[in-house]
Structure formats: structure tokens, C-alpha cells
CSV table of C-alpha atoms in Angstrom, one decimal:
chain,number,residue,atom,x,y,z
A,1,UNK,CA,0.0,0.0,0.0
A,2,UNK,CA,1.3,2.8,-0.9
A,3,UNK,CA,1.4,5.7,2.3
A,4,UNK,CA,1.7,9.0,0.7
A,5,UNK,CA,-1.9,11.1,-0.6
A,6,UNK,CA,-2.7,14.3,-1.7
A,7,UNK,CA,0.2,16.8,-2.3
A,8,UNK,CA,0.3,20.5,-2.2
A,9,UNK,CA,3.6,22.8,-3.1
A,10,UNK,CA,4.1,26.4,-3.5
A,11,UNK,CA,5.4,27.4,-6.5
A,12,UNK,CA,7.9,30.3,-6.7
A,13,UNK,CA,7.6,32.5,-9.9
A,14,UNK,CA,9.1,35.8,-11.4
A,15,UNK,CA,7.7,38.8,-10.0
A,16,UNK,CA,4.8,39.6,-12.4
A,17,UNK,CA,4.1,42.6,-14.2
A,18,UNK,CA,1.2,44.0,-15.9
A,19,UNK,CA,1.4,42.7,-19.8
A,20,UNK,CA,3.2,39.2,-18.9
A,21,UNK,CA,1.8,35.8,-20.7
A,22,UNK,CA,0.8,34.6,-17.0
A,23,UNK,CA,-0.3,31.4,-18.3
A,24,UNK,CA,3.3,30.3,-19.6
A,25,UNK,CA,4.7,31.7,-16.9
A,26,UNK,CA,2.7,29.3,-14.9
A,27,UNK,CA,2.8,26.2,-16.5
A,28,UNK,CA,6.7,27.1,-17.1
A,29,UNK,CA,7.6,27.2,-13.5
A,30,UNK,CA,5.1,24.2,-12.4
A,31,UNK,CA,7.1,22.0,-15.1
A,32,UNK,CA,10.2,23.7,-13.1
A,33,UNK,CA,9.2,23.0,-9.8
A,34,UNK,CA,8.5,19.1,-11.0
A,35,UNK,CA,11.9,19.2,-12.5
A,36,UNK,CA,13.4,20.0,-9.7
A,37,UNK,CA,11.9,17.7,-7.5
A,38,UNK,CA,11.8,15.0,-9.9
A,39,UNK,CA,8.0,14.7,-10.1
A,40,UNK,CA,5.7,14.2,-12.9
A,41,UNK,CA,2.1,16.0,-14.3
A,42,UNK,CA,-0.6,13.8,-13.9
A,43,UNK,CA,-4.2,14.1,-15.3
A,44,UNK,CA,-6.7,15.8,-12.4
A,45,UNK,CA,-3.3,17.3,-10.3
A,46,UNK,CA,-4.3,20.7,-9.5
A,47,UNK,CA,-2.8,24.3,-10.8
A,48,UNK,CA,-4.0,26.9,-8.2
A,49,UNK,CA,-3.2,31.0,-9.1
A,50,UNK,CA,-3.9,33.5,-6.8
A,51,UNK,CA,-5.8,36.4,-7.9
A,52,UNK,CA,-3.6,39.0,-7.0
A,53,UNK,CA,-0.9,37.9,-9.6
A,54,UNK,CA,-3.8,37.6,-12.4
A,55,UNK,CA,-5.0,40.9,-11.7
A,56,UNK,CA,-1.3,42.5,-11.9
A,57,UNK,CA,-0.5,41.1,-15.3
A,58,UNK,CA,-4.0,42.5,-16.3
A,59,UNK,CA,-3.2,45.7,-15.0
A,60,UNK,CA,-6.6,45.4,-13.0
A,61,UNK,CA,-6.4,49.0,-11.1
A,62,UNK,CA,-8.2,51.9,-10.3
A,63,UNK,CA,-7.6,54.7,-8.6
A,64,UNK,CA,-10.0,57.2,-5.9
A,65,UNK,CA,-10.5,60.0,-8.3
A,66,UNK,CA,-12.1,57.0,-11.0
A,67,UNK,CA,-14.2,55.6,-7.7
A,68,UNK,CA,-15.2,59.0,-7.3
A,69,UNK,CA,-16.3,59.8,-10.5
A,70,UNK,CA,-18.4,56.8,-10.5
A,71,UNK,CA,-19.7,57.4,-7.3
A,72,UNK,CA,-20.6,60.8,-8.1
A,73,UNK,CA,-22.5,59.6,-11.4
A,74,UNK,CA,-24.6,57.0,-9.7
A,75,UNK,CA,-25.5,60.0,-7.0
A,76,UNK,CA,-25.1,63.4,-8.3
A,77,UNK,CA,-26.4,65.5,-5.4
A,78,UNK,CA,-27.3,64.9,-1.6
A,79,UNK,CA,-25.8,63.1,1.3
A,80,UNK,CA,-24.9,59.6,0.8
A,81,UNK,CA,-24.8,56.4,3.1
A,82,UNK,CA,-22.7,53.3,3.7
A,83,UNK,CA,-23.9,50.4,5.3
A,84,UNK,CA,-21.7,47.6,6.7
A,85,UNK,CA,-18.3,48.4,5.6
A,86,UNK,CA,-15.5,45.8,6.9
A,87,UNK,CA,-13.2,47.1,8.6
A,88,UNK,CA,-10.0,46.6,7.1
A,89,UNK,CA,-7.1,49.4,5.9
A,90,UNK,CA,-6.4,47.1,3.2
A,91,UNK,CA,-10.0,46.1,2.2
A,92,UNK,CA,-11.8,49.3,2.6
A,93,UNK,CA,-10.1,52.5,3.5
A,94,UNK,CA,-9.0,53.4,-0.5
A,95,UNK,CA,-12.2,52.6,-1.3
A,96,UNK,CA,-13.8,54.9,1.4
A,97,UNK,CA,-11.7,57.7,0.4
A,98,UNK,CA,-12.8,57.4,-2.7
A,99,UNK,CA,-16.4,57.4,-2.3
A,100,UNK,CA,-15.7,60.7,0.1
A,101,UNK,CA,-14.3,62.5,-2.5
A,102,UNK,CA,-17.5,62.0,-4.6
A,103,UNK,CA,-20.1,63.2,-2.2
A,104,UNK,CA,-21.4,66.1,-0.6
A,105,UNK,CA,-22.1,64.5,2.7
A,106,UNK,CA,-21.3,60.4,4.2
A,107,UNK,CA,-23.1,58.7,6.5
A,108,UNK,CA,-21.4,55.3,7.6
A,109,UNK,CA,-23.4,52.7,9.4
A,110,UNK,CA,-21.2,49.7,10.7
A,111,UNK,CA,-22.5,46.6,12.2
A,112,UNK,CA,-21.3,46.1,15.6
A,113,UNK,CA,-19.8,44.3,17.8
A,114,UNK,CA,-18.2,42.9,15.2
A,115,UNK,CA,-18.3,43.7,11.0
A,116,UNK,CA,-19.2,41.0,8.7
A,117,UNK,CA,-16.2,39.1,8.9
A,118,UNK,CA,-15.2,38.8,12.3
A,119,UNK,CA,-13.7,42.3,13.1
A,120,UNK,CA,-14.5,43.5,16.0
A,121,UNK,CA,-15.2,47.3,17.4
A,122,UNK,CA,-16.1,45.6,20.9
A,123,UNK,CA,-16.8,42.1,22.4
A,124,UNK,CA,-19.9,40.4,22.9
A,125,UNK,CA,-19.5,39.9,26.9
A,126,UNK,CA,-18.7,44.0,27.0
A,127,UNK,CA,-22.3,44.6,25.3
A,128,UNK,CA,-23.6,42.3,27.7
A,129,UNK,CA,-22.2,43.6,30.5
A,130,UNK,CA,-23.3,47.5,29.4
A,131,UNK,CA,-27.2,45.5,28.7
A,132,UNK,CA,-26.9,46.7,25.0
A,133,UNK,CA,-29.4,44.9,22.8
A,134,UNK,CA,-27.6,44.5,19.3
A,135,UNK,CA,-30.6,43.6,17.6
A,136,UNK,CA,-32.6,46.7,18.8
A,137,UNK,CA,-30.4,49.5,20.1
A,138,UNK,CA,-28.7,52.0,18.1
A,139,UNK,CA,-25.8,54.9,18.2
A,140,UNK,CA,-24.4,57.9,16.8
A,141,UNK,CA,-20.8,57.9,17.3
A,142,UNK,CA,-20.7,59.6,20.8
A,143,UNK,CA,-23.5,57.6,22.3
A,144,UNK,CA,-21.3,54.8,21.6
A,145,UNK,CA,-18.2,56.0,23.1
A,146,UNK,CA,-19.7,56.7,26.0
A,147,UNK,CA,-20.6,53.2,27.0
A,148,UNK,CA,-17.2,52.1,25.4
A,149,UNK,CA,-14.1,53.5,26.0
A,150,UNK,CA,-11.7,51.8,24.5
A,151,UNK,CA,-12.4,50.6,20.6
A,152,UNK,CA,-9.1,50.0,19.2
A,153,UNK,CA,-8.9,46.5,17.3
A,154,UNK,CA,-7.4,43.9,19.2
A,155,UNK,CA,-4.6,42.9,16.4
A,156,UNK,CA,-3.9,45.8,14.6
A,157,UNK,CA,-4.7,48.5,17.7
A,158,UNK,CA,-7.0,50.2,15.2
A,159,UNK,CA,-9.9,52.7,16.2
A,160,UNK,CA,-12.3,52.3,12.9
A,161,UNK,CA,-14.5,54.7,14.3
A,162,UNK,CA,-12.0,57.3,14.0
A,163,UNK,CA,-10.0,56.2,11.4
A,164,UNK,CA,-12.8,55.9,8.4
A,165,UNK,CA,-14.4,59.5,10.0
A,166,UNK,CA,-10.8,60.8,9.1
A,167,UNK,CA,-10.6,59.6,5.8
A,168,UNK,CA,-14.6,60.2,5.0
A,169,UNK,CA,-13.5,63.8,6.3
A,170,UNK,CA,-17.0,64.7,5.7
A,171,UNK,CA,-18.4,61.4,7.3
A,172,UNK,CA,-20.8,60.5,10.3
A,173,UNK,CA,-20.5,57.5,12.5
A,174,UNK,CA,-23.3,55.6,13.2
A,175,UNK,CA,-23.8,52.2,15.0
A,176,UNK,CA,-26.9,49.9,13.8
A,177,UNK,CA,-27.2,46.1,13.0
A,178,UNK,CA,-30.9,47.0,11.5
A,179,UNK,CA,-30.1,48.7,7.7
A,180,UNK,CA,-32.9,50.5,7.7
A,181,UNK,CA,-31.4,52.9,9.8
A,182,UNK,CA,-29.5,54.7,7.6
A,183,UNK,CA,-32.7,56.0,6.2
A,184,UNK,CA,-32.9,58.3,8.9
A,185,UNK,CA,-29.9,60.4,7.5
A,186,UNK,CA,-30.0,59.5,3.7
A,187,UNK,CA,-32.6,58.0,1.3
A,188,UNK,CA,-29.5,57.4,-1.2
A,189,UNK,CA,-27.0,54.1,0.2
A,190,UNK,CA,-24.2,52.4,-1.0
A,191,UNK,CA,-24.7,48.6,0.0
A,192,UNK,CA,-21.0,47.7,1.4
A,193,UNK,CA,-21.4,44.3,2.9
A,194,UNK,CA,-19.6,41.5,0.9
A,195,UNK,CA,-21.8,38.0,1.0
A,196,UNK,CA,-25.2,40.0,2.3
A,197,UNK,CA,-25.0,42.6,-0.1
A,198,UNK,CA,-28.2,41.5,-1.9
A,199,UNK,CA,-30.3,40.7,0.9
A,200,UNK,CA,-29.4,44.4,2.2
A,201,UNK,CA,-30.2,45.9,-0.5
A,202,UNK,CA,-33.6,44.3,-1.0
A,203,UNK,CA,-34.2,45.5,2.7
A,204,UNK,CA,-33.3,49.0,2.6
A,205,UNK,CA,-35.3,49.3,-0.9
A,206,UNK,CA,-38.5,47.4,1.6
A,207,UNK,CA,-38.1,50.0,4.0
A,208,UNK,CA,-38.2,53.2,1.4
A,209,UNK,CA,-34.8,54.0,0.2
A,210,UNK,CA,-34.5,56.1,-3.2
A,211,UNK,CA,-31.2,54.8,-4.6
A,212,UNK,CA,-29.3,51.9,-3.3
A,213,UNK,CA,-26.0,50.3,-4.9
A,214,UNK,CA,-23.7,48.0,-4.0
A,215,UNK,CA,-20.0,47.7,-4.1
A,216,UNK,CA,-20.2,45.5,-7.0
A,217,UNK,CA,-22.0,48.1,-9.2
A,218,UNK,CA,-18.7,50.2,-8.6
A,219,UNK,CA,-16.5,50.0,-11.5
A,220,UNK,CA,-18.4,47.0,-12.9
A,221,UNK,CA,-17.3,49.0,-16.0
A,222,UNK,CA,-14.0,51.5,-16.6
A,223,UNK,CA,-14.4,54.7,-15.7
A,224,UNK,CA,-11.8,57.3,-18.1
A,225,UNK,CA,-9.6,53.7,-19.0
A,226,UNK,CA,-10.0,52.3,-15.6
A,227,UNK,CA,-9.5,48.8,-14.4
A,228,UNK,CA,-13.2,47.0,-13.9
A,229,UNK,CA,-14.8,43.8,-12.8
A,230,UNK,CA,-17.9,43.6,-14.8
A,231,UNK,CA,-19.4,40.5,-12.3
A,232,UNK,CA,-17.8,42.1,-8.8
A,233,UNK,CA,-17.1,45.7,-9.2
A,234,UNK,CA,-14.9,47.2,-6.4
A,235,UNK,CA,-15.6,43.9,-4.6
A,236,UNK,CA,-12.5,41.6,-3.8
A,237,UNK,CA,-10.0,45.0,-4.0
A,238,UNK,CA,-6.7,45.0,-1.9
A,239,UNK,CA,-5.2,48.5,-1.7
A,240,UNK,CA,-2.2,49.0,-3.9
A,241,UNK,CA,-1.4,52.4,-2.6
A,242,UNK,CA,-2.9,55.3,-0.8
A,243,UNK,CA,-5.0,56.5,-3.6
A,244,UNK,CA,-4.9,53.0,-5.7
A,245,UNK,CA,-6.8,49.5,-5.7
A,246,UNK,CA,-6.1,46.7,-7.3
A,247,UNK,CA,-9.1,45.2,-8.3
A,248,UNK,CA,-10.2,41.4,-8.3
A,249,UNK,CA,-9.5,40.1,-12.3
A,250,UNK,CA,-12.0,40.1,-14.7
A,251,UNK,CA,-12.0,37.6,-17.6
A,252,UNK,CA,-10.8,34.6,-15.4
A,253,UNK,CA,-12.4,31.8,-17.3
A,254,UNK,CA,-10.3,32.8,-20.3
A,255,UNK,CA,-7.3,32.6,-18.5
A,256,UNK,CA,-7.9,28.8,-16.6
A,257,UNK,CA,-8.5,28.0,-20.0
A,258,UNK,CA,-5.5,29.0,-21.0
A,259,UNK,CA,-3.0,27.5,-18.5
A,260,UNK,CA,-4.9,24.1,-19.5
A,261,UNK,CA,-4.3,24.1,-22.4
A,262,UNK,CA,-0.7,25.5,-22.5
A,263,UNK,CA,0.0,22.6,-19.8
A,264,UNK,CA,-1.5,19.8,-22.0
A,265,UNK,CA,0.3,21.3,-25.4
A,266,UNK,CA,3.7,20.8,-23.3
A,267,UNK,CA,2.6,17.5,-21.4
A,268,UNK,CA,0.0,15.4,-23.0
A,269,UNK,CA,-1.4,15.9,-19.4
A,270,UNK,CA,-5.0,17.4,-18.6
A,271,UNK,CA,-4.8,19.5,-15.3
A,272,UNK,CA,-7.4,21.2,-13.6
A,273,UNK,CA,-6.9,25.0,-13.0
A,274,UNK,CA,-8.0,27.6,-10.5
A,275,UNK,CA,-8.0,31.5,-9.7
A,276,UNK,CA,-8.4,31.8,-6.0
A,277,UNK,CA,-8.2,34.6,-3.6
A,278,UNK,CA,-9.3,34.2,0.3
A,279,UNK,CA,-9.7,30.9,1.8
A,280,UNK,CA,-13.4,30.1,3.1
A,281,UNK,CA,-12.3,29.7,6.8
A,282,UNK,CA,-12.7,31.1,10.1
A,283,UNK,CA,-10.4,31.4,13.0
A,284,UNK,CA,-11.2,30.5,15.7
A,285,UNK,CA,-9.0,32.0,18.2
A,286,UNK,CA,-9.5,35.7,16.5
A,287,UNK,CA,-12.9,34.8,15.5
A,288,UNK,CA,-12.0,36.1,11.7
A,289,UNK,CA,-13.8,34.9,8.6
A,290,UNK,CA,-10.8,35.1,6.2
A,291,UNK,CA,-13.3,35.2,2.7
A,292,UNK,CA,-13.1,38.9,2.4
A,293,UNK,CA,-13.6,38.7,-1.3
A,294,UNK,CA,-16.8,37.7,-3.0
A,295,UNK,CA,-15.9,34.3,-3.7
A,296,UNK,CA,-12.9,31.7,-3.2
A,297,UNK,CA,-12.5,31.3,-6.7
A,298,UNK,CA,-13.9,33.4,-9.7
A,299,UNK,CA,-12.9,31.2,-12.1
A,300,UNK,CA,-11.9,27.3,-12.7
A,301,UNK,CA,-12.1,24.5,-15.1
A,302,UNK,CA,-14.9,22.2,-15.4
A,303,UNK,CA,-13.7,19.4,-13.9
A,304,UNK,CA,-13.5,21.3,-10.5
A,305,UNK,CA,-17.0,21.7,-10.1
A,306,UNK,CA,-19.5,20.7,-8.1
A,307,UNK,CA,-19.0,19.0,-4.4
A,308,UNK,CA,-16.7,15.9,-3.1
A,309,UNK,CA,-18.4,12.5,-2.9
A,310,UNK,CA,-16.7,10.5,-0.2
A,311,UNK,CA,-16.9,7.9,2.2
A,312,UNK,CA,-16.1,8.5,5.8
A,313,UNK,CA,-13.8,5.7,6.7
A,314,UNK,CA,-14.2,6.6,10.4
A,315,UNK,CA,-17.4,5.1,9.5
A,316,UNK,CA,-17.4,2.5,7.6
A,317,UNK,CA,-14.4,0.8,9.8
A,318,UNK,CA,-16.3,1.5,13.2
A,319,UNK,CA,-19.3,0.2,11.5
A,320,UNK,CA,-19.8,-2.3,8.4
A,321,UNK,CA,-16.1,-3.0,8.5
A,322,UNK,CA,-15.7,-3.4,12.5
A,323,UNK,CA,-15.1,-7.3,12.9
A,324,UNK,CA,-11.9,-7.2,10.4
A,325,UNK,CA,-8.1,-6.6,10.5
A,326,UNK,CA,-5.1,-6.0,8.9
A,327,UNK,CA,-5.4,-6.9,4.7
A,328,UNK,CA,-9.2,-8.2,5.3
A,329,UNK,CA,-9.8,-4.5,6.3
A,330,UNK,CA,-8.2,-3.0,3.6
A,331,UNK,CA,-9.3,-5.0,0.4
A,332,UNK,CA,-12.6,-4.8,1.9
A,333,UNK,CA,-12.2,-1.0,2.4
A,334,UNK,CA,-10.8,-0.2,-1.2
A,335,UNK,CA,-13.4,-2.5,-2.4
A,336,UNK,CA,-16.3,0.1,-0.8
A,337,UNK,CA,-14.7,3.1,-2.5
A,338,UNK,CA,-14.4,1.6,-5.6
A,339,UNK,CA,-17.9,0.7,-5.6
A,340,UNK,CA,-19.7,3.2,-3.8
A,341,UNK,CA,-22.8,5.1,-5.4
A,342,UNK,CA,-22.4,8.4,-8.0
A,343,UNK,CA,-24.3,10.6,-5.3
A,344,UNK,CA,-24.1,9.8,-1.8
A,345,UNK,CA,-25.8,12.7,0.0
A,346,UNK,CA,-27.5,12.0,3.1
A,347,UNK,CA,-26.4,8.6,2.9
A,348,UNK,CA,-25.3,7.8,6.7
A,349,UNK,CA,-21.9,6.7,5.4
A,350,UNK,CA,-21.0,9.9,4.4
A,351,UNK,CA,-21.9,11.9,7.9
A,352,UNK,CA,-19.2,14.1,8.7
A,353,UNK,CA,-17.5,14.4,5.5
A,354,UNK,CA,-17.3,17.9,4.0
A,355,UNK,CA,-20.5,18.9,1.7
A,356,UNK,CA,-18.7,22.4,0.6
A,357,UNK,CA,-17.7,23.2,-3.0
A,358,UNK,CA,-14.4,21.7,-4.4
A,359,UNK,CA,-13.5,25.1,-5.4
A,360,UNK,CA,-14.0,26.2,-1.9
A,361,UNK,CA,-11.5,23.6,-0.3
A,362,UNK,CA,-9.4,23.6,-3.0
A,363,UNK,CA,-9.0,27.7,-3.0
A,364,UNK,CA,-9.0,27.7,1.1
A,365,UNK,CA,-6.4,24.7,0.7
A,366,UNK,CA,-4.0,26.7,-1.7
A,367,UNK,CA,-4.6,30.4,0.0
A,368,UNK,CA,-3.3,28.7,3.0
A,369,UNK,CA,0.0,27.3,1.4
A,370,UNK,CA,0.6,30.0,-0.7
A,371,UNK,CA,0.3,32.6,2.9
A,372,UNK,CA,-0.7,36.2,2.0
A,373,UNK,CA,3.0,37.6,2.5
A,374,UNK,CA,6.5,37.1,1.5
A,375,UNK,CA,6.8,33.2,0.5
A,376,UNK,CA,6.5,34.2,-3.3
A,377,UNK,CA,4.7,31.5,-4.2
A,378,UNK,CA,1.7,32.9,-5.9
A,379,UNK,CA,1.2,29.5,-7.8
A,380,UNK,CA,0.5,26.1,-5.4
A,381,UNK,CA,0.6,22.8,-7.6
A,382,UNK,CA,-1.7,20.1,-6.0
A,383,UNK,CA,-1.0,16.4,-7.0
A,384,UNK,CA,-3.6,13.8,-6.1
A,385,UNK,CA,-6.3,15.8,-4.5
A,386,UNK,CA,-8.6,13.3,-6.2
A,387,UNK,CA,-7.0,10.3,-5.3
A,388,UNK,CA,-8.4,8.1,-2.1
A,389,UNK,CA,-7.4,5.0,-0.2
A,390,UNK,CA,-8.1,2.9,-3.0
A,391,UNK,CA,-6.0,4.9,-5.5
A,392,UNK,CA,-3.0,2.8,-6.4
């Protein structure tokens, strides 16, 4: 029996630059990397690319003055609001600054004690203890910092209060888990939540507001030669510099398609391929979700869709397979897999396997090899993810 399973590398490349053929690049430094570690390309082995490099050798960027100008187009006069921003400098606050600069007068509403992914302005046993209701009550700024003190972020020793008032610089604070709230500023609101966006929006347009968009309807089309993302807009941006976003890449299935093909024109080999950005996990110690963009990955090859069908061999050993040993155990295990139905859901031999998209674990799995700093491996090459106990 043979003991190793699924395999994941990061895959060092050359720094990228906007006009590079990413796709040879890719498949050149994966053949590289299986050079140098005297591997082969087999069929099904996973190519995962992280978005960021995609979107760099688009040239995927935008800067405040083009958010602005699209801001101020979608509302050309009155006071605008924002409702549940995340609070992150490298998430929101280029994007804030630009939506300032193209309105008279901002409102932001954020959700508290925490924003939508896990950040929070205050914990939950603080609330408590002060008897706030979070479903019920709500705050201007003041009110707020009157109960609480002390609202710096616990990692980054933040105040988001004060720092997105600063950059709105003509921007209210206000404190509200109820959208509708906002209303009682501004009928016109800018929808900033990432995997709620659409629910919000149907509530605030319930409860009487004029003009609603959300961040996705920002730059879903250049603005004066800007970078766009017609599906996401400003949705899944990273700030590039103090007055610039890189923006999530557009035209993704094009380019999987590509790196496929470039990889089976070298190899004779059919790999699956992936653009991913965030991994769909949580923390559980600083109670993060880590998907801050609109998807794990915006683009993949077929063969990468849909969910895993497994057996839990936890299961089937405690279970159907309990009164056996040794190579009774195992021929009659591989024989299970090997014959095991198409579709298994809800099938008790399945409970506690993982019903989530492959491209979800497969994007969470490579966002977490390739890290989000200096490793320079923006490319992770996964060998045998499909493989199982029966695989020889």
C-alpha cells in the first residue's frame, strides 16, 4: 500500500508585471518545480493561481479619483450612506476615500460588535455587561463612546470609528445592526457588505430608500480607462497604494483555459486549474472569517466543479467494516470506495465528510500554502487531490 496522498507545493515564480503571458509563466515554473523535485504531471493534479498575480499582469487597477467619478455619477447631489463596511485598511479604506471624494455629505453605518467578517469594534461579553441589545439598540458615534471607551482593534490597535471619520472627512458614524437605519440620514445608500449585499439591498429598498448600490455596481465597467470587474465591481479589492486599488481580475475563465491548455500542449497531461483569492475559513481564536472577497475562486475549469463525494472511513471501519483486520480491512475497504454510489448525500456513510464546493477547499487549501506575504509562491501545484485509499 502505498502511504503518501494528496500533495500541495508552493510554486515560486518571477515577479509579475502588468502585460506578462501569465499562463506560460505558470505552466513554465510548475514543469520547473516538478523538475526539480523529480515529479511528474498527472491528469486531475491541480494548478492553483492566486488572484492577485492575475489581476497585476491585467493591470486590474483603479484609482480614488475613477471611484469617485463613479460614485458621483450613480449620485449626483445629496448626502450619501454606507452600510456595513468591513473594517479593514487594506480592504476598505482606499475605497472609502474614494467614495468621500465623490459626495457632498457620508453617513457610515457599521454593524457592531463585530463587522461581517469577524472584526471586532467591541466584544460580545462587554455589550452584555453594558445590557446593550444589538438587535434593537442603536448609536451615533458619541453615544457609543460613551458606554465604550476603549475601541481600538485587538490585532492591529486600530480605532475604525475614528479612522474611516478621518478619511470620509466629511463622514458621520453611526452604529446599527438594522439597515434600515440609515434612512434616517439619507434615502440614497451604498450597500458595502460582501456575502449580504443583496439581501441588504432588498431591505433598505422594503423600507423606502430612493437609490441603493452595492459595491459591485462600482467600476463594474471603466471609468476614463480604468481597471473593472464587470461580475464584482470594487468587490474583492486589496489596496495597492494610498489612492490606488487593485481590483479582483476580470476575464478569469479565459485565462484557466488557457493554463490548461498550455500545460496539455507541453505535457500530453489534462490538469485542472483555479484562480483563487481568500480561503473560506474562520479562526477560531481571533474569531476572523478570512473570505473577504466575493468568492474563493472566480474562475476554474470544469472538472473542478461541483461538491466531493466521499466515504467516511471513520465510518465504515467502526461500522460495516468493524469485525476485520489487517489486509481483510483494507481489500474490503478499497473494495467500498471503488464501488460506492455516484451521489451519496444524506447517505449515513457519508456523515461528517465535508459537503462544501471543491473550489471552496481547493481555493482555502492553496490560499493557505501559498500565505498572504512574503513566500512568493503565488502559484500552489496540487498532485492527487482526487485520489483516495483505493488509489494505487
Amino acid at each position: 500500500m502505498r502511504t503518501y496522498g494528496t500533495q500541495a507545493a508552493g510554486v515560486r515564480t518571477p515577479i509579475i508585471y502588468e502585460g506578462d503571458n501569465l499562463p506560460e509563466i505558470v505552466v513554465d515554473s510548475v514543469l520547473a518545480y516538478c523538475d526539480e523535485c523529480n515529479l511528474q504531471v498527472n491528469d486531475r493534479d491541480v494548478i492553483g493561481v492566486t488572484e492577485a498575480v492575475v489581476a497585476r499582469a491585467q493591470g486590474n487597477y483603479a484609482s480614488t479619483e475613477h471611484i469617485a467619478a463613479d460614485v458621483r455619477a450613480k449620485f449626483p447631489s445629496g448626502a450619501v450612506g454606507i452600510v456595513f463596511p468591513i473594517m479593514s485598511r487594506n480592504r476598505f479604506s482606499v475605497l472609502l476615500k474614494g467614495i468621500a471624494a465623490g459626495v457632498n455629505k457620508l453617513y457610515i453605518q457599521l454593524s457592531y460588535p463585530m463587522d461581517e467578517v469577524g472584526n471586532h469594534i467591541i466584544s460580545e461579553d462587554a455589550l452584555f455587561n453594558a445590557g446593550v441589545d444589538p438587535y434593537i439598540d442603536a448609536f451615533n458615534e458619541q453615544q457609543f463612546r460613551t458606554i465604550f471607551s476603549d475601541l481600538k482593534h485587538e490585532f492591529t490597535a486600530i480605532d475604525y470609528l475614528e479612522l474611516y471619520r478621518e478619511i470620509g472627512n466629511n463622514a458621520e458614524i453611526i452604529l446599527a445592526n438594522n439597515p434600515a437605519e440609515i434612512l434616517k440620514y439619507t434615502k440614497q445608500v451604498i450597500a458595502a457588505d460582501i456575502h449580504t449585499r443583496a439581501q441588504t439591498k432588498r431591505r433598505l429598498l422594503a423600507a423606502g430608500a430612493e437609490t441603493v448600490y452595492s459595491l459591485e455596481e462600482i467600476l463594474n465597467q471603466p471609468v476614463d480607462s480604468s481597471g473593472f470587474n464587470d461580475k464584482y465591481g470594487v468587490l474583492g479589492s486589496n489596496k495597492a497604494s494610498s489612492d490606488k486599488v487593485k481590483l479582483f481580475p476580470h476575464s478569469c475563465d479565459k485565462f484557466v483555459a488557457d493554463v490548461q491548455a498550455i500545460m496539455y500542449e507541453k505535457t500530453g497531461v489534462m490538469v485542472e486549474v483555479l484562480v483563487y483569492g481568500d480561503g473560506a475559513f474562520k479562526d477560531p481564536v481571533g474569531k476572523i472569517w478570512e473570505l473577504a472577497d466575493p468568492v474563493v475562486s472566480p474562475a476554474y475549469t470544469i472538472g473542478l466543479s461541483g461538491l466531493p463525494n466521499e466515504l467516511k472511513l471513520k465510518y465504515l471501519a467502526d461500522n460495516e467494516l468493524a469485525d476485520m483486520r489487517g489486509d481483510e480491512a483494507r481489500e474490503a475497504m478499497i473494495s467500498r470506495i471503488r464501488t460506492k454510489q455516484l451521489n451519496l448525500m444524506g447517505k449515513d456513510e457519508t456523515e461528517g465528510t465535508t459537503p462544501r464546493h471543491l473550489t471552496d477547499l481547493i481555493g482555502s487549501l492553496c490560499d493557505l500554502v501559498s500565505g498572504s506575504g512574503d513566500k512568493g509562491t503565488p502559484v500552489v501545484f496540487i498532485r492527487g487531490y482526487f485520489d483516495n485509499f483505493a488509489s494505487e
